Amino acid sequence: MSLTDAEKTKKLRKDVAPFAKSETKISIIQIMNTIIPLLIIWGIGYGFANTNPWIGAFCGLLASGFVVRTFIIFHDCTHGSFFKSKKANDLVGNITGILTSFPYAKWRREHLIHHATSGNLDKRGIGDIDMLTVDEYLALSKMKRMAYRLYRNPFVMFGLGPLYLVLVLNRFNRKDAKEKERLNTYFSNVMVLCIILSLIMAFGWQAVLLVHGTTMFIAGALGIWLFYIQHTYEDSYFEYDPEWNYVKAAVEGSSFYKLPKVLQWITGNIGYHHVHHLAPRVPNYYLEAAHNSVPPLQKATTITIRTSLQSIRYKLYDPKKKKFVTFKEVEKVYAGKVKSVEA
């Protein structure tokens, strides 16, 4: 039977179900070994920022890893998987959201939509990195193709992307946001602003730019990269709505990013992204165990740091070939069509 067979799908979910549980003790330990070191590193960084900028910058760099790990806690809270209590998830989620500059309610709704539509070519646009199919790209005007090329350029995506994410995208609500979500975003913005202004008053804007700026820029770039590589690899799964399947999208459309243990710890096991998409209620500290205990999950596309760098080349998805392709491949095969569109 194939992986998408109804009986095998049911068994797969049943096998993963035991890991979809939170352990309060482990969650509290994660808070202590993540947020406390983050605050200490920031404190040291600000202590040296005005007398030894190199130490301040280094602390900003070091803190970025703990911000990524803090974000994973925030991420688990949005799925209701970090604690058994909804109130506890909401409380810790809002606190970690402020520390990482992410509005809790806004990001939770958009991320849940991402989970419900990941790999669905008819339901792109919320919680995703923008991606066009070959035909969609060819149908664009020359200027719009240039804009898409610019957007997918790694220097823009991972260079300007963190600034846009933190300063713009996370600060404003979507038009369809309800009042509770809007108020939560406003609350998050006010708290972030208060923290930044307090730090400026205490240490000066140069210190804040050095320490906090370094931290949030690097953490943002790492976060965008992780999100990118988890769904962008040559044979990733994408289908139009009638043929789209949730389980196939999870197991075949989400990668297993095999990282060194130190990076796996910093990224909160999110490299086991196929497990997470299949069962979002599995907390980060059980993702590896679920992967190791359920053989079908071990068949997910495995990507290493070296092979992941190759995915930077992939810009468009070809539904006919069911794989990502590069701009050069498209231009070579569809050169005539490209010219006709430009004409």
GROMACS .gro file of C-alpha atoms in nm:
model
  343
    1MET     CA    1   0.000   0.000   0.000
    2SER     CA    2   0.117   0.353  -0.073
    3LEU     CA    3   0.180   0.612   0.195
    4THR     CA    4  -0.142   0.794   0.111
    5ASP     CA    5  -0.360   0.484   0.139
    6ALA     CA    6  -0.637   0.546   0.393
    7GLU     CA    7  -0.539   0.260   0.621
    8LYS     CA    8  -0.171   0.348   0.624
    9THR     CA    9  -0.252   0.713   0.684
   10LYS     CA   10  -0.466   0.618   0.982
   11LYS     CA   11  -0.189   0.398   1.123
   12LEU     CA   12   0.071   0.669   1.071
   13ARG     CA   13  -0.129   0.919   1.271
   14LYS     CA   14  -0.197   0.658   1.538
   15ASP     CA   15   0.175   0.583   1.570
   16VAL     CA   16   0.259   0.952   1.612
   17ALA     CA   17  -0.026   1.026   1.856
   18PRO     CA   18   0.161   0.912   2.173
   19PHE     CA   19   0.416   1.190   2.118
   20ALA     CA   20   0.151   1.463   2.095
   21LYS     CA   21   0.165   1.544   2.463
   22SER     CA   22   0.329   1.816   2.667
   23GLU     CA   23   0.538   1.758   2.978
   24THR     CA   24   0.528   2.057   3.213
   25LYS     CA   25   0.865   1.971   3.370
   26ILE     CA   26   1.043   1.958   3.034
   27SER     CA   27   0.874   2.278   2.917
   28ILE     CA   28   0.983   2.465   3.230
   29ILE     CA   29   1.339   2.335   3.189
   30GLN     CA   30   1.338   2.463   2.831
   31ILE     CA   31   1.226   2.806   2.949
   32MET     CA   32   1.506   2.812   3.206
   33ASN     CA   33   1.781   2.695   2.970
   34THR     CA   34   1.668   2.927   2.691
   35ILE     CA   35   1.519   3.253   2.815
   36ILE     CA   36   1.739   3.298   3.122
   37PRO     CA   37   2.065   3.260   2.922
   38LEU     CA   38   1.921   3.494   2.657
   39LEU     CA   39   1.859   3.768   2.913
   40ILE     CA   40   2.202   3.715   3.071
   41ILE     CA   41   2.379   3.736   2.733
   42TRP     CA   42   2.186   4.051   2.646
   43GLY     CA   43   2.279   4.196   2.986
   44ILE     CA   44   2.649   4.128   2.928
   45GLY     CA   45   2.625   4.268   2.578
   46TYR     CA   46   2.473   4.594   2.694
   47GLY     CA   47   2.721   4.612   2.980
   48PHE     CA   48   3.011   4.616   2.734
   49ALA     CA   49   2.845   4.781   2.431
   50ASN     CA   50   2.973   5.132   2.506
   51THR     CA   51   3.320   5.034   2.629
   52ASN     CA   52   3.400   4.732   2.412
   53PRO     CA   53   3.174   4.717   2.105
   54TRP     CA   54   3.330   4.389   1.990
   55ILE     CA   55   3.206   4.211   2.302
   56GLY     CA   56   2.868   4.378   2.258
   57ALA     CA   57   2.845   4.258   1.897
   58PHE     CA   58   2.959   3.908   1.992
   59CYS     CA   59   2.690   3.890   2.260
   60GLY     CA   60   2.436   4.004   2.001
   61LEU     CA   61   2.552   3.722   1.774
   62LEU     CA   62   2.539   3.466   2.055
   63ALA     CA   63   2.197   3.587   2.166
   64SER     CA   64   2.056   3.534   1.815
   65GLY     CA   65   2.076   3.158   1.864
   66PHE     CA   66   1.880   3.181   2.187
   67VAL     CA   67   1.623   3.406   2.018
   68VAL     CA   68   1.571   3.133   1.756
   69ARG     CA   69   1.524   2.878   2.035
   70THR     CA   70   1.290   3.118   2.219
   71PHE     CA   71   1.090   3.147   1.898
   72ILE     CA   72   1.048   2.767   1.894
   73ILE     CA   73   0.889   2.790   2.239
   74PHE     CA   74   0.666   3.068   2.108
   75HIS     CA   75   0.586   2.850   1.805
   76ASP     CA   76   0.487   2.553   2.023
   77CYS     CA   77   0.262   2.779   2.230
   78THR     CA   78   0.077   2.890   1.916
   79HIS     CA   79   0.000   2.523   1.849
   80GLY     CA   80  -0.108   2.467   2.210
   81SER     CA   81   0.160   2.199   2.246
   82PHE     CA   82   0.403   2.350   2.498
   83PHE     CA   83   0.171   2.327   2.799
   84LYS     CA   84  -0.150   2.138   2.866
   85SER     CA   85  -0.318   2.461   2.978
   86LYS     CA   86  -0.437   2.708   2.713
   87LYS     CA   87  -0.380   2.994   2.956
   88ALA     CA   88  -0.021   2.886   3.013
   89ASN     CA   89   0.039   2.859   2.638
   90ASP     CA   90  -0.112   3.202   2.580
   91LEU     CA   91   0.088   3.362   2.863
   92VAL     CA   92   0.425   3.214   2.765
   93GLY     CA   93   0.340   3.264   2.398
   94ASN     CA   94   0.284   3.636   2.448
   95ILE     CA   95   0.601   3.677   2.656
   96THR     CA   96   0.821   3.489   2.409
   97GLY     CA   97   0.649   3.672   2.126
   98ILE     CA   98   0.749   4.006   2.275
   99LEU     CA   99   1.106   3.886   2.328
  100THR     CA  100   1.128   3.777   1.964
  101SER     CA  101   0.916   4.067   1.826
  102PHE     CA  102   0.631   3.844   1.703
  103PRO     CA  103   0.265   3.928   1.782
  104TYR     CA  104   0.117   3.611   1.930
  105ALA     CA  105  -0.244   3.610   1.805
  106LYS     CA  106  -0.160   3.735   1.456
  107TRP     CA  107   0.118   3.487   1.396
  108ARG     CA  108  -0.078   3.197   1.546
  109ARG     CA  109  -0.370   3.243   1.308
  110GLU     CA  110  -0.153   3.287   1.001
  111HIS     CA  111   0.067   2.991   1.094
  112LEU     CA  112  -0.231   2.761   1.146
  113ILE     CA  113  -0.351   2.860   0.799
  114HIS     CA  114  -0.005   2.770   0.669
  115HIS     CA  115  -0.036   2.424   0.822
  116ALA     CA  116  -0.382   2.373   0.675
  117THR     CA  117  -0.273   2.475   0.324
  118SER     CA  118   0.098   2.390   0.297
  119GLY     CA  119   0.175   2.243  -0.046
  120ASN     CA  120  -0.166   2.345  -0.185
  121LEU     CA  121  -0.110   2.545  -0.504
  122ASP     CA  122  -0.462   2.688  -0.490
  123LYS     CA  123  -0.429   2.820  -0.135
  124ARG     CA  124  -0.100   3.007  -0.121
  125GLY     CA  125  -0.045   3.349   0.026
  126ILE     CA  126  -0.082   3.330   0.405
  127GLY     CA  127   0.211   3.226   0.621
  128ASP     CA  128   0.417   3.122   0.318
  129ILE     CA  129   0.721   3.243   0.131
  130ASP     CA  130   0.583   3.364  -0.202
  131MET     CA  131   0.639   3.108  -0.476
  132LEU     CA  132   0.518   3.103  -0.836
  133THR     CA  133   0.470   2.815  -1.074
  134VAL     CA  134   0.645   2.818  -1.411
  135ASP     CA  135   0.327   2.913  -1.599
  136GLU     CA  136   0.245   3.191  -1.352
  137TYR     CA  137   0.592   3.334  -1.392
  138LEU     CA  138   0.581   3.320  -1.771
  139ALA     CA  139   0.246   3.500  -1.772
  140LEU     CA  140   0.391   3.802  -1.588
  141SER     CA  141   0.510   4.118  -1.753
  142LYS     CA  142   0.883   4.182  -1.771
  143MET     CA  143   0.871   4.424  -1.478
  144LYS     CA  144   0.678   4.184  -1.256
  145ARG     CA  145   0.917   3.901  -1.340
  146MET     CA  146   1.205   4.129  -1.241
  147ALA     CA  147   1.028   4.207  -0.912
  148TYR     CA  148   0.981   3.835  -0.841
  149ARG     CA  149   1.346   3.768  -0.925
  150LEU     CA  150   1.446   4.041  -0.683
  151TYR     CA  151   1.223   3.899  -0.410
  152ARG     CA  152   1.374   3.550  -0.453
  153ASN     CA  153   1.731   3.683  -0.460
  154PRO     CA  154   1.907   3.548  -0.148
  155PHE     CA  155   2.058   3.888  -0.065
  156VAL     CA  156   1.709   4.036  -0.056
  157MET     CA  157   1.529   3.742   0.106
  158PHE     CA  158   1.787   3.683   0.380
  159GLY     CA  159   1.935   4.034   0.389
  160LEU     CA  160   1.640   4.272   0.371
  161GLY     CA  161   1.390   4.002   0.469
  162PRO     CA  162   1.466   4.013   0.845
  163LEU     CA  163   1.422   4.391   0.852
  164TYR     CA  164   1.090   4.371   0.668
  165LEU     CA  165   0.974   4.086   0.892
  166VAL     CA  166   1.052   4.256   1.224
  167LEU     CA  167   0.982   4.620   1.136
  168VAL     CA  168   0.685   4.588   0.899
  169LEU     CA  169   0.519   4.247   0.863
  170ASN     CA  170   0.502   4.174   1.237
  171ARG     CA  171   0.384   4.522   1.325
  172PHE     CA  172   0.065   4.544   1.118
  173ASN     CA  173  -0.253   4.334   1.115
  174ARG     CA  174  -0.405   4.179   0.807
  175LYS     CA  175  -0.727   4.338   0.682
  176ASP     CA  176  -0.933   4.035   0.786
  177ALA     CA  177  -0.800   4.032   1.145
  178LYS     CA  178  -1.065   4.038   1.418
  179GLU     CA  179  -1.062   4.286   1.705
  180LYS     CA  180  -0.902   4.050   1.959
  181GLU     CA  181  -0.616   3.978   1.720
  182ARG     CA  182  -0.570   4.347   1.641
  183LEU     CA  183  -0.558   4.440   2.009
  184ASN     CA  184  -0.301   4.168   2.074
  185THR     CA  185  -0.080   4.306   1.796
  186TYR     CA  186  -0.113   4.658   1.937
  187PHE     CA  187  -0.022   4.526   2.282
  188SER     CA  188   0.282   4.347   2.142
  189ASN     CA  189   0.394   4.659   1.954
  190VAL     CA  190   0.363   4.877   2.265
  191MET     CA  191   0.558   4.629   2.478
  192VAL     CA  192   0.837   4.595   2.220
  193LEU     CA  193   0.854   4.974   2.186
  194CYS     CA  194   0.868   5.020   2.564
  195ILE     CA  195   1.155   4.770   2.593
  196ILE     CA  196   1.352   4.934   2.312
  197LEU     CA  197   1.295   5.287   2.448
  198SER     CA  198   1.397   5.175   2.797
  199LEU     CA  199   1.717   5.022   2.660
  200ILE     CA  200   1.791   5.339   2.462
  201MET     CA  201   1.743   5.554   2.774
  202ALA     CA  202   1.968   5.326   2.977
  203PHE     CA  203   2.246   5.250   2.726
  204GLY     CA  204   2.200   5.477   2.423
  205TRP     CA  205   2.070   5.409   2.074
  206GLN     CA  206   2.413   5.299   1.949
  207ALA     CA  207   2.424   5.016   2.205
  208VAL     CA  208   2.071   4.906   2.118
  209LEU     CA  209   2.152   4.905   1.747
  210LEU     CA  210   2.470   4.707   1.814
  211VAL     CA  211   2.333   4.444   2.052
  212HIS     CA  212   1.963   4.415   1.976
  213GLY     CA  213   2.007   4.500   1.609
  214THR     CA  214   2.266   4.227   1.563
  215THR     CA  215   2.055   3.976   1.752
  216MET     CA  216   1.729   4.035   1.570
  217PHE     CA  217   1.885   4.063   1.225
  218ILE     CA  218   2.077   3.734   1.250
  219ALA     CA  219   1.788   3.554   1.423
  220GLY     CA  220   1.549   3.682   1.156
  221ALA     CA  221   1.776   3.564   0.875
  222LEU     CA  222   1.812   3.221   1.037
  223GLY     CA  223   1.436   3.197   1.086
  224ILE     CA  224   1.362   3.283   0.724
  225TRP     CA  225   1.624   3.033   0.609
  226LEU     CA  226   1.474   2.754   0.822
  227PHE     CA  227   1.126   2.829   0.693
  228TYR     CA  228   1.255   2.840   0.338
  229ILE     CA  229   1.451   2.515   0.344
  230GLN     CA  230   1.171   2.325   0.517
  231HIS     CA  231   0.956   2.344   0.204
  232THR     CA  232   1.192   2.440  -0.078
  233TYR     CA  233   1.387   2.146  -0.215
  234GLU     CA  234   1.384   1.988  -0.558
  235ASP     CA  235   1.115   1.721  -0.515
  236SER     CA  236   0.901   1.898  -0.256
  237TYR     CA  237   0.528   1.821  -0.264
  238PHE     CA  238   0.286   2.068  -0.424
  239GLU     CA  239  -0.053   1.990  -0.576
  240TYR     CA  240  -0.364   2.175  -0.684
  241ASP     CA  241  -0.657   2.154  -0.444
  242PRO     CA  242  -0.847   1.858  -0.595
  243GLU     CA  243  -0.542   1.630  -0.566
  244TRP     CA  244  -0.389   1.786  -0.253
  245ASN     CA  245  -0.346   1.555   0.046
  246TYR     CA  246  -0.263   1.671   0.399
  247VAL     CA  247  -0.046   1.372   0.493
  248LYS     CA  248   0.152   1.376   0.170
  249ALA     CA  249   0.201   1.751   0.210
  250ALA     CA  250   0.338   1.692   0.560
  251VAL     CA  251   0.567   1.396   0.494
  252GLU     CA  252   0.670   1.468   0.135
  253GLY     CA  253   0.638   1.848   0.135
  254SER     CA  254   0.833   1.913   0.456
  255SER     CA  255   1.198   1.824   0.489
  256PHE     CA  256   1.401   1.649   0.758
  257TYR     CA  257   1.681   1.902   0.805
  258LYS     CA  258   1.958   1.695   0.959
  259LEU     CA  259   2.170   1.935   1.162
  260PRO     CA  260   2.467   1.897   1.398
  261LYS     CA  261   2.354   1.848   1.758
  262VAL     CA  262   2.440   2.204   1.865
  263LEU     CA  263   2.235   2.355   1.580
  264GLN     CA  264   1.958   2.103   1.641
  265TRP     CA  265   1.938   2.224   2.001
  266ILE     CA  266   1.941   2.592   1.902
  267THR     CA  267   1.666   2.536   1.645
  268GLY     CA  268   1.454   2.334   1.886
  269ASN     CA  269   1.441   2.020   1.668
  270ILE     CA  270   1.241   2.209   1.404
  271GLY     CA  271   1.452   2.026   1.145
  272TYR     CA  272   1.209   1.737   1.201
  273HIS     CA  273   0.961   1.950   1.015
  274HIS     CA  274   0.784   1.659   0.848
  275VAL     CA  275   0.686   1.529   1.192
  276HIS     CA  276   0.570   1.873   1.299
  277HIS     CA  277   0.348   1.919   0.994
  278LEU     CA  278   0.197   1.576   1.032
  279ALA     CA  279   0.123   1.627   1.402
  280PRO     CA  280   0.152   1.993   1.512
  281ARG     CA  281   0.060   1.903   1.870
  282VAL     CA  282   0.389   1.719   1.917
  283PRO     CA  283   0.609   1.958   2.122
  284ASN     CA  284   0.957   2.032   1.996
  285TYR     CA  285   1.122   1.806   2.254
  286TYR     CA  286   0.941   1.495   2.122
  287LEU     CA  287   0.987   1.550   1.749
  288GLU     CA  288   1.309   1.349   1.727
  289ALA     CA  289   1.163   1.061   1.926
  290ALA     CA  290   0.858   1.049   1.698
  291HIS     CA  291   1.082   1.044   1.390
  292ASN     CA  292   1.297   0.763   1.530
  293SER     CA  293   1.000   0.555   1.642
  294VAL     CA  294   0.784   0.570   1.329
  295PRO     CA  295   0.960   0.411   1.025
  296PRO     CA  296   0.750   0.582   0.753
  297LEU     CA  297   0.862   0.922   0.883
  298GLN     CA  298   1.224   0.823   0.826
  299LYS     CA  299   1.153   0.816   0.452
  300ALA     CA  300   1.106   1.194   0.441
  301THR     CA  301   1.350   1.389   0.224
  302THR     CA  302   1.668   1.434   0.428
  303ILE     CA  303   1.865   1.754   0.379
  304THR     CA  304   2.204   1.840   0.525
  305ILE     CA  305   2.366   2.183   0.555
  306ARG     CA  306   2.565   2.113   0.239
  307THR     CA  307   2.272   1.993   0.029
  308SER     CA  308   2.043   2.263   0.167
  309LEU     CA  309   2.259   2.532   0.008
  310GLN     CA  310   2.163   2.391  -0.333
  311SER     CA  311   1.803   2.489  -0.268
  312ILE     CA  312   1.891   2.857  -0.302
  313ARG     CA  313   1.884   2.794  -0.679
  314TYR     CA  314   1.520   2.684  -0.680
  315LYS     CA  315   1.291   2.973  -0.769
  316LEU     CA  316   0.984   2.826  -0.944
  317TYR     CA  317   0.772   2.516  -0.911
  318ASP     CA  318   0.686   2.308  -1.217
  319PRO     CA  319   0.358   2.119  -1.148
  320LYS     CA  320   0.407   1.909  -1.463
  321LYS     CA  321   0.747   1.779  -1.355
  322LYS     CA  322   0.647   1.799  -0.986
  323LYS     CA  323   0.970   1.964  -0.880
  324PHE     CA  324   1.136   2.300  -0.827
  325VAL     CA  325   1.335   2.447  -1.113
  326THR     CA  326   1.578   2.735  -1.161
  327PHE     CA  327   1.528   3.050  -1.365
  328LYS     CA  328   1.794   2.928  -1.609
  329GLU     CA  329   1.610   2.602  -1.668
  330VAL     CA  330   1.287   2.788  -1.742
  331GLU     CA  331   1.451   3.037  -1.974
  332LYS     CA  332   1.626   2.759  -2.164
  333VAL     CA  333   1.312   2.552  -2.217
  334TYR     CA  334   1.061   2.835  -2.256
  335ALA     CA  335   1.279   3.097  -2.426
  336GLY     CA  336   1.027   3.149  -2.704
  337LYS     CA  337   0.739   3.186  -2.467
  338VAL     CA  338   0.929   3.434  -2.252
  339LYS     CA  339   0.999   3.652  -2.555
  340SER     CA  340   0.639   3.638  -2.668
  341VAL     CA  341   0.521   3.754  -2.327
  342GLU     CA  342   0.769   4.042  -2.327
  343ALA     CA  343   0.655   4.144  -2.675
   0.00000   0.00000   0.00000
